Short mmCIF file of C-alpha atoms in Angstrom, two decimals:
data_model
loop_
_atom_site.label_atom_id
_atom_site.label_comp_id
_atom_site.label_asym_id
_atom_site.label_seq_id
_atom_site.Cartn_x
_atom_site.Cartn_y
_atom_site.Cartn_z
CA MET A 1499 25.48 9.49 23.60
CA ASN A 1500 28.03 7.04 24.95
CA ARG A 1501 30.81 9.58 24.43
CA TRP A 1502 28.71 12.28 26.10
CA PHE A 1503 28.05 10.02 29.09
CA SER A 1504 31.75 9.36 29.52
CA SER A 1505 32.48 13.07 30.01
CA SER A 1506 32.90 14.71 33.39
CA TYR A 1507 29.23 15.73 33.31
CA ILE A 1508 28.26 12.30 34.59
CA GLU A 1509 30.28 12.94 37.76
CA LYS A 1510 28.14 15.95 38.65
CA SER A 1511 24.64 14.79 37.75
CA ALA A 1512 22.21 11.99 38.56
CA ILE A 1513 20.89 10.75 35.21
CA PHE A 1514 17.97 8.34 34.89
CA LEU A 1515 17.18 6.35 31.77
CA GLN A 1516 13.93 5.25 30.18
CA ASP A 1517 14.12 4.12 26.57
CA GLU A 1518 11.00 5.21 24.69
CA GLU A 1519 11.80 2.57 22.05
CA GLY A 1520 12.62 -0.13 24.60
CA VAL A 1521 10.17 -2.64 23.08
CA VAL A 1522 12.06 -2.53 19.76
CA THR A 1523 15.08 -4.56 20.78
CA PHE A 1524 17.17 -7.42 19.40
CA ASN A 1525 18.22 -8.69 22.85
CA GLY A 1526 18.61 -12.45 23.01
CA ILE A 1527 18.85 -13.26 19.30
CA ARG A 1528 22.00 -14.97 18.02
CA CYS A 1529 24.35 -13.70 15.34
CA PRO A 1530 24.56 -16.58 12.81
CA LYS A 1531 28.20 -15.83 11.97
CA THR A 1532 29.52 -16.13 15.53
CA ASP A 1533 26.58 -17.69 17.42
CA GLN A 1534 27.06 -14.79 19.85
CA GLN A 1535 23.88 -13.47 21.49
CA VAL A 1536 22.88 -9.85 21.00
CA TYR A 1537 22.68 -7.87 24.26
CA PHE A 1538 22.11 -4.18 24.97
CA SER A 1539 20.97 -3.51 21.42
CA ARG A 1540 19.14 -0.34 22.47
CA ASN A 1541 21.54 1.04 25.07
CA ASP A 1542 25.25 0.49 25.50
CA LYS A 1543 26.07 -1.40 28.69
CA ARG A 1544 28.41 1.38 29.87
CA LEU A 1545 25.60 3.89 29.52
CA VAL A 1546 23.18 1.64 31.46
CA GLU A 1547 25.61 1.16 34.32
CA ALA A 1548 26.49 4.86 34.50
CA CYS A 1549 22.87 5.91 35.06
CA LYS A 1550 21.44 6.51 38.50
CA GLY A 1551 18.47 4.31 37.67
CA ILE A 1552 16.66 2.52 34.83
CA PHE A 1553 12.89 2.84 34.31
CA CYS A 1554 11.46 -0.15 32.42
CA TRP A 1555 8.36 -0.48 30.20
CA THR A 1556 7.65 -4.14 30.82
CA LYS A 1557 8.58 -7.14 32.95
CA GLU A 1558 10.68 -8.47 30.07
CA GLU A 1559 12.76 -5.29 29.96
CA TYR A 1560 13.01 -5.18 33.77
CA GLU A 1561 14.22 -8.79 33.98
CA PHE A 1562 16.74 -8.20 31.19
CA TYR A 1563 18.40 -5.24 32.90
CA LYS A 1564 18.34 -6.92 36.32
CA ALA A 1565 20.02 -10.03 34.94
CA ASN A 1566 22.55 -8.46 32.58
CA SER A 1567 23.74 -5.24 34.21
CA SER A 1568 25.37 -4.32 37.49
CA ASN A 1569 23.02 -1.35 37.99
CA ASN A 1570 21.20 -1.93 41.28
CA TYR A 1571 18.51 0.64 40.58
CA VAL A 1572 16.23 -0.95 37.98
CA TRP A 1573 12.50 -0.28 38.33
CA LEU A 1574 9.40 -1.52 36.56
CA THR A 1575 7.44 1.69 35.97
CA GLY A 1576 5.51 1.26 32.73
CA ASN A 1577 5.85 3.93 30.06
CA HIS A 1578 4.28 7.38 29.77
CA ARG A 1579 3.50 6.82 26.07
CA THR A 1580 1.19 3.89 26.73
CA SER A 1581 -0.14 5.22 30.04
CA LYS A 1582 -1.70 8.13 28.10
CA LEU A 1583 -3.70 5.83 25.81
CA VAL A 1584 -7.06 6.03 27.59
CA LYS A 1585 -9.74 7.03 25.08
CA ASP A 1586 -11.62 9.62 27.15
CA ASP A 1587 -8.41 11.21 28.45
CA LEU A 1588 -6.77 11.23 25.03
CA ARG A 1589 -9.80 12.78 23.32
CA LYS A 1590 -9.89 15.50 25.96
CA SER A 1591 -6.13 16.19 25.96
CA PHE A 1592 -5.83 16.26 22.15
CA HIS A 1593 -9.22 17.71 21.33
CA SER A 1594 -7.97 20.50 19.06
CA GLU A 1595 -5.55 18.24 17.18
CA ILE A 1596 -8.24 15.62 16.60
CA GLU A 1597 -10.65 18.32 15.46
CA THR A 1598 -8.04 19.53 12.94
CA LEU A 1599 -7.46 16.03 11.58
CA ASN A 1600 -11.22 15.44 11.28
CA LYS A 1601 -11.50 18.66 9.30
CA ASP A 1602 -8.62 17.72 6.98
CA TYR A 1603 -9.36 14.04 6.42
CA GLY A 1604 -12.12 11.49 6.14
CA LYS A 1605 -11.10 7.89 6.84
CA VAL A 1606 -7.35 7.47 7.32
CA ILE A 1607 -4.92 4.58 6.93
CA LEU A 1608 -1.74 5.63 8.75
CA PHE A 1609 1.64 4.34 7.55
CA CYS A 1610 4.34 5.05 10.16
CA SER A 1611 7.79 5.08 8.62
CA THR A 1612 10.86 3.47 10.11
CA PHE A 1613 12.70 3.76 6.81
CA ALA A 1614 15.18 6.02 8.61
CA GLN A 1615 16.98 2.77 9.49
CA GLY A 1616 17.69 2.16 5.81
CA LEU A 1617 17.61 5.67 4.32
CA GLY A 1618 19.51 8.80 5.22
CA SER A 1619 17.78 12.16 5.58
CA LYS A 1620 18.03 12.71 1.81
CA GLY A 1621 16.97 9.21 0.85
CA GLU A 1622 20.39 7.65 0.33
CA PHE A 1623 21.23 4.15 1.52
CA ALA A 1624 22.22 4.74 5.15
CA LYS A 1625 24.30 1.64 5.86
CA PRO A 1626 27.80 3.05 5.05
CA LYS A 1627 27.33 6.11 7.25
CA LEU A 1628 25.87 4.08 10.10
CA ALA A 1629 28.64 1.50 9.80
CA ALA A 1630 31.13 4.33 10.48
CA GLU A 1631 29.10 5.32 13.53
CA ALA A 1632 29.14 1.72 14.79
CA GLU A 1633 32.93 1.71 14.42
CA ALA A 1634 33.26 4.99 16.34
CA GLU A 1635 31.01 3.74 19.14
CA LYS A 1636 32.77 0.33 19.22
CA TYR A 1637 29.57 -1.69 18.81
CA PRO A 1638 30.01 -5.41 19.55
CA ALA A 1639 29.98 -7.56 16.40
CA ALA A 1640 26.60 -9.14 17.24
CA ILE A 1641 24.86 -5.77 17.61
CA LYS A 1642 26.49 -4.47 14.43
CA TRP A 1643 25.19 -7.54 12.57
CA ALA A 1644 21.62 -7.06 13.87
CA TYR A 1645 21.47 -3.39 12.88
CA ASP A 1646 23.16 -3.94 9.53
CA GLU A 1647 20.55 -6.58 8.70
CA TRP A 1648 17.69 -4.36 9.89
CA ARG A 1649 18.96 -1.46 7.77
CA VAL A 1650 19.10 -3.60 4.64
CA HIS A 1651 15.58 -4.80 5.43
CA SER A 1652 14.35 -1.23 5.95
CA HIS A 1653 15.92 -0.16 2.66
CA LEU A 1654 14.16 -2.92 0.71
CA ALA A 1655 10.91 -2.44 2.66
CA PHE A 1656 10.90 1.16 1.39
CA PHE A 1657 10.67 -0.06 -2.21
CA SER A 1658 7.98 -2.57 -1.19
CA PHE A 1659 6.06 0.34 0.31
CA LEU A 1660 6.20 2.16 -3.03
CA ASP A 1661 4.79 -0.96 -4.66
CA PHE A 1662 1.98 -0.93 -2.09
CA VAL A 1663 1.24 2.72 -3.00
CA ARG A 1664 0.84 1.59 -6.61
CA LEU A 1665 -1.63 -1.12 -5.53
CA PHE A 1666 -3.50 1.29 -3.25
CA ILE A 1667 -4.12 3.98 -5.87
CA GLY A 1668 -5.15 1.31 -8.37
CA SER A 1669 -7.75 -0.25 -6.06
CA GLU A 1670 -11.14 0.64 -4.64
CA LEU A 1671 -9.46 1.43 -1.30
CA LYS A 1672 -8.61 4.93 -2.52
CA GLU A 1673 -12.32 5.75 -2.76
CA GLU A 1674 -12.79 5.12 0.96
CA PHE A 1675 -9.46 6.01 2.59
CA LYS A 1676 -6.70 8.58 2.51
CA LEU A 1677 -3.29 6.92 2.90
CA VAL A 1678 -1.32 9.18 5.25
CA PHE A 1679 2.44 8.65 5.39
CA ARG A 1680 3.94 9.78 8.69
CA PRO A 1681 7.74 10.17 8.46
CA HIS A 1682 9.87 9.01 11.35
CA PRO A 1683 10.94 12.02 13.50
CA SER A 1684 14.52 11.56 12.30
CA GLU A 1685 13.53 11.63 8.62
CA SER A 1686 13.18 14.46 6.13
CA SER A 1687 9.51 15.17 5.42
CA ASP A 1688 10.56 17.15 2.35
CA PHE A 1689 12.09 14.03 0.77
CA TYR A 1690 8.80 12.13 1.04
CA ARG A 1691 6.69 15.10 -0.03
CA TYR A 1692 8.82 15.41 -3.16
CA LEU A 1693 8.66 11.67 -3.79
CA LEU A 1694 4.88 11.40 -3.36
CA GLN A 1695 3.88 14.75 -4.82
CA ASN A 1696 0.88 14.82 -7.16
CA ILE A 1697 -0.21 11.32 -6.11
CA ASP A 1698 -3.87 11.64 -5.28
CA PHE A 1699 -5.19 9.80 -2.22
CA VAL A 1700 -1.73 9.81 -0.56
CA GLU A 1701 -0.59 12.51 1.87
CA VAL A 1702 2.63 13.11 3.83
CA ASP A 1703 1.78 14.58 7.22
CA ASP A 1704 4.12 14.94 10.20
CA ARG A 1705 1.97 17.22 12.34
CA PHE A 1706 1.28 16.46 15.99
CA SER A 1707 2.36 13.61 18.23
CA ILE A 1708 1.10 10.08 17.61
CA GLU A 1709 -1.85 10.20 20.03
CA PRO A 1710 -4.38 12.16 17.89
CA TRP A 1711 -3.38 10.02 14.89
CA LEU A 1712 -4.22 6.86 16.83
CA GLU A 1713 -7.68 8.28 17.47
CA LYS A 1714 -8.15 9.37 13.87
CA SER A 1715 -6.79 6.33 12.01
CA LYS A 1716 -8.84 3.28 11.06
CA ILE A 1717 -5.72 1.14 10.49
CA VAL A 1718 -2.08 1.65 11.54
CA ILE A 1719 0.81 0.15 9.55
CA GLY A 1720 4.52 0.03 10.43
CA SER A 1721 7.67 -2.10 10.30
CA ASN A 1722 9.15 -3.04 13.69
CA CYS A 1723 7.65 0.15 15.04
CA THR A 1724 6.79 1.05 18.65
CA THR A 1725 3.61 2.71 17.36
CA LEU A 1726 2.23 -0.74 16.47
CA VAL A 1727 2.27 -1.61 20.18
CA GLU A 1728 0.59 1.70 21.01
CA ALA A 1729 -2.08 1.10 18.34
CA ALA A 1730 -2.83 -2.33 19.80
CA VAL A 1731 -3.04 -0.86 23.32
CA TYR A 1732 -5.48 1.74 21.99
CA GLY A 1733 -7.58 -0.94 20.28
CA LYS A 1734 -6.82 -0.02 16.67
CA PRO A 1735 -5.99 -2.66 14.01
CA ALA A 1736 -2.23 -2.74 13.50
CA ILE A 1737 -0.32 -4.37 10.63
CA SER A 1738 3.39 -5.20 10.70
CA PHE A 1739 4.65 -4.73 7.14
CA LEU A 1740 7.68 -7.04 6.99
CA PRO A 1741 8.61 -7.96 3.41
CA ARG A 1742 10.83 -11.04 3.29
CA ILE A 1743 14.37 -10.39 2.06
CA GLY A 1744 15.73 -13.94 2.37
CA SER A 1745 17.95 -13.66 5.44
CA LYS A 1746 17.67 -14.49 9.14
CA ILE A 1747 16.37 -11.00 9.85
CA ASP A 1748 13.02 -12.08 8.33
CA CYS A 1749 12.49 -14.53 11.17
CA VAL A 1750 13.90 -12.15 13.80
CA LEU A 1751 11.57 -9.24 12.92
CA LYS A 1752 8.40 -11.32 12.86
CA ASN A 1753 9.14 -12.49 16.42
CA LEU A 1754 9.94 -9.10 17.95
CA VAL A 1755 7.49 -7.30 20.23
CA PRO A 1756 5.68 -5.05 17.68
CA ALA A 1757 4.80 -8.08 15.53
CA ARG A 1758 3.33 -9.91 18.53
CA PHE A 1759 0.37 -7.54 18.66
CA SER A 1760 -0.29 -6.95 14.97
CA LEU A 1761 -1.26 -8.75 11.78
CA LEU A 1762 1.73 -9.74 9.63
CA ALA A 1763 1.97 -8.75 5.97
CA HIS A 1764 5.01 -10.02 4.07
CA SER A 1765 4.32 -8.42 0.69
CA PRO A 1766 2.51 -5.40 -0.81
CA ASP A 1767 -0.25 -7.72 -2.06
CA GLU A 1768 -0.73 -9.25 1.39
CA LEU A 1769 -0.83 -5.79 2.98
CA SER A 1770 -3.47 -4.66 0.49
CA ASN A 1771 -5.54 -7.79 1.09
CA HIS A 1772 -5.36 -7.36 4.88
CA ILE A 1773 -6.73 -3.83 4.55
CA LYS A 1774 -9.55 -5.02 2.30
CA GLN A 1775 -10.42 -7.71 4.83
CA LEU A 1776 -10.36 -5.26 7.76
CA ARG A 1777 -12.85 -2.95 6.01
CA SER A 1778 -15.24 -5.73 4.98
CA ASN A 1779 -18.46 -6.62 6.77
CA THR A 1780 -17.18 -10.17 7.22
CA ASN A 1781 -13.88 -9.14 8.82
CA CYS A 1782 -12.14 -12.40 9.72
CA PHE A 1783 -9.55 -10.53 11.81
CA SER A 1784 -11.92 -8.99 14.36
CA LYS A 1785 -11.26 -11.61 17.05
CA LYS A 1786 -7.49 -11.37 16.50
CA ILE A 1787 -7.59 -7.58 16.83
CA GLU A 1788 -9.55 -7.91 20.08
CA ASN A 1789 -6.99 -10.41 21.43
CA PHE A 1790 -4.08 -8.17 20.38
CA HIS A 1791 -5.72 -5.30 22.29
CA LYS A 1792 -6.06 -7.33 25.48
CA SER A 1793 -2.59 -8.87 25.33
CA ALA A 1794 -0.86 -5.55 24.48
CA LYS A 1795 -2.56 -3.81 27.41
CA SER A 1796 -1.46 -6.63 29.69
CA PHE A 1797 2.09 -6.51 28.31
CA VAL A 1798 2.66 -2.81 29.03
CA GLY A 1799 0.25 -2.40 31.94
CA LEU A 1800 0.99 -2.42 35.64
CA PRO A 1801 -1.34 -2.39 38.66
CA SER A 1802 -1.75 1.07 40.15
CA ASP A 1803 -0.53 -0.06 43.58
CA TRP A 1804 2.68 -1.43 42.00
CA ARG A 1805 3.30 1.92 40.33
CA PHE A 1806 2.85 3.70 43.65
CA ILE A 1807 5.27 1.41 45.49
CA GLN A 1808 7.84 1.78 42.72
CA ALA A 1809 7.48 5.58 42.73
CA ARG A 1810 8.25 5.74 46.46
CA GLU A 1811 11.34 3.59 46.01
CA ILE A 1812 12.57 5.71 43.11
CA LEU A 1813 12.15 8.96 45.05
CA LYS A 1814 14.45 7.64 47.77
CA TYR A 1815 17.32 7.60 45.29
CA CYS A 1816 16.63 10.92 43.57
CA PRO A 1817 19.07 13.77 44.22
CA HIS A 1818 17.95 16.44 46.68
CA THR A 1819 18.22 20.12 45.82
CA ASP A 1820 18.05 23.10 48.17
CA PHE A 1821 16.12 25.83 46.36
CA PRO A 1822 16.99 29.44 47.23
CA ARG A 1823 14.32 31.27 49.15
CA ALA A 1824 12.47 34.06 47.40
CA ILE A 1825 13.57 37.50 48.57
#
């Protein structure tokens, strides 16, 4: 994308940026090798400063771009993904998809994959290929360190997930729930279908956008995944599955935004036990889940009058086009 932005196209177009994954960022953490802070871990600084304007999810993101870029057009607008998460509206907008999921499944535990960070499309370790990409894009050393560490974590978390599958199909949970594995959009569904074929009580399903799945699922699981924030906003129990690998990335991941609004599970056993607790009549997590819901809504939410003021300001800087009159 950086190379595309540097082409002559940027001279002829007004391009605005909103990062749909803007809450999954390593900004502010320090690389232990150099003590250098990580900045612009989601978007290259050149890209940010070339855009006509930046639309931000949250106050944290807004303040980061205001303080660390020379782009004068940074706006706090919220995000369309979380603005859609109103139960009545969602049920109406995704009625047919929800109806299909209700027909296909009973109770669902949804596991949202981010293993794409550690695995290529065919399941190989992705780090060598992505290291070449980092070299081509001239990533700063601190950002390269953060992503290298995350990819190693994602690779090992994949094997921990397989261990969790073993625990799931050997427990009473399988009698009540279907474990649905939702591949990341950048992943090969065929790889996971082949891997998990003939395992009863586990299904690979990449149909539909995330919204009907949030309505359908009883529990949502992920690893440093934006969907965990969306699940919390929607009021569903979310679990951050973050197996410890014995490096600084363990501490980094548990303090990033998705983990703020979800229960933490550091091993397959802990993940299994959390699920058992969530389904019990004496659920000790109910108050936590309620607090996650309130704090997540506050984190991504903006007053309607603020949105309106921001929209007017943004429109002032949008390019104007003269449309040809109909003959």
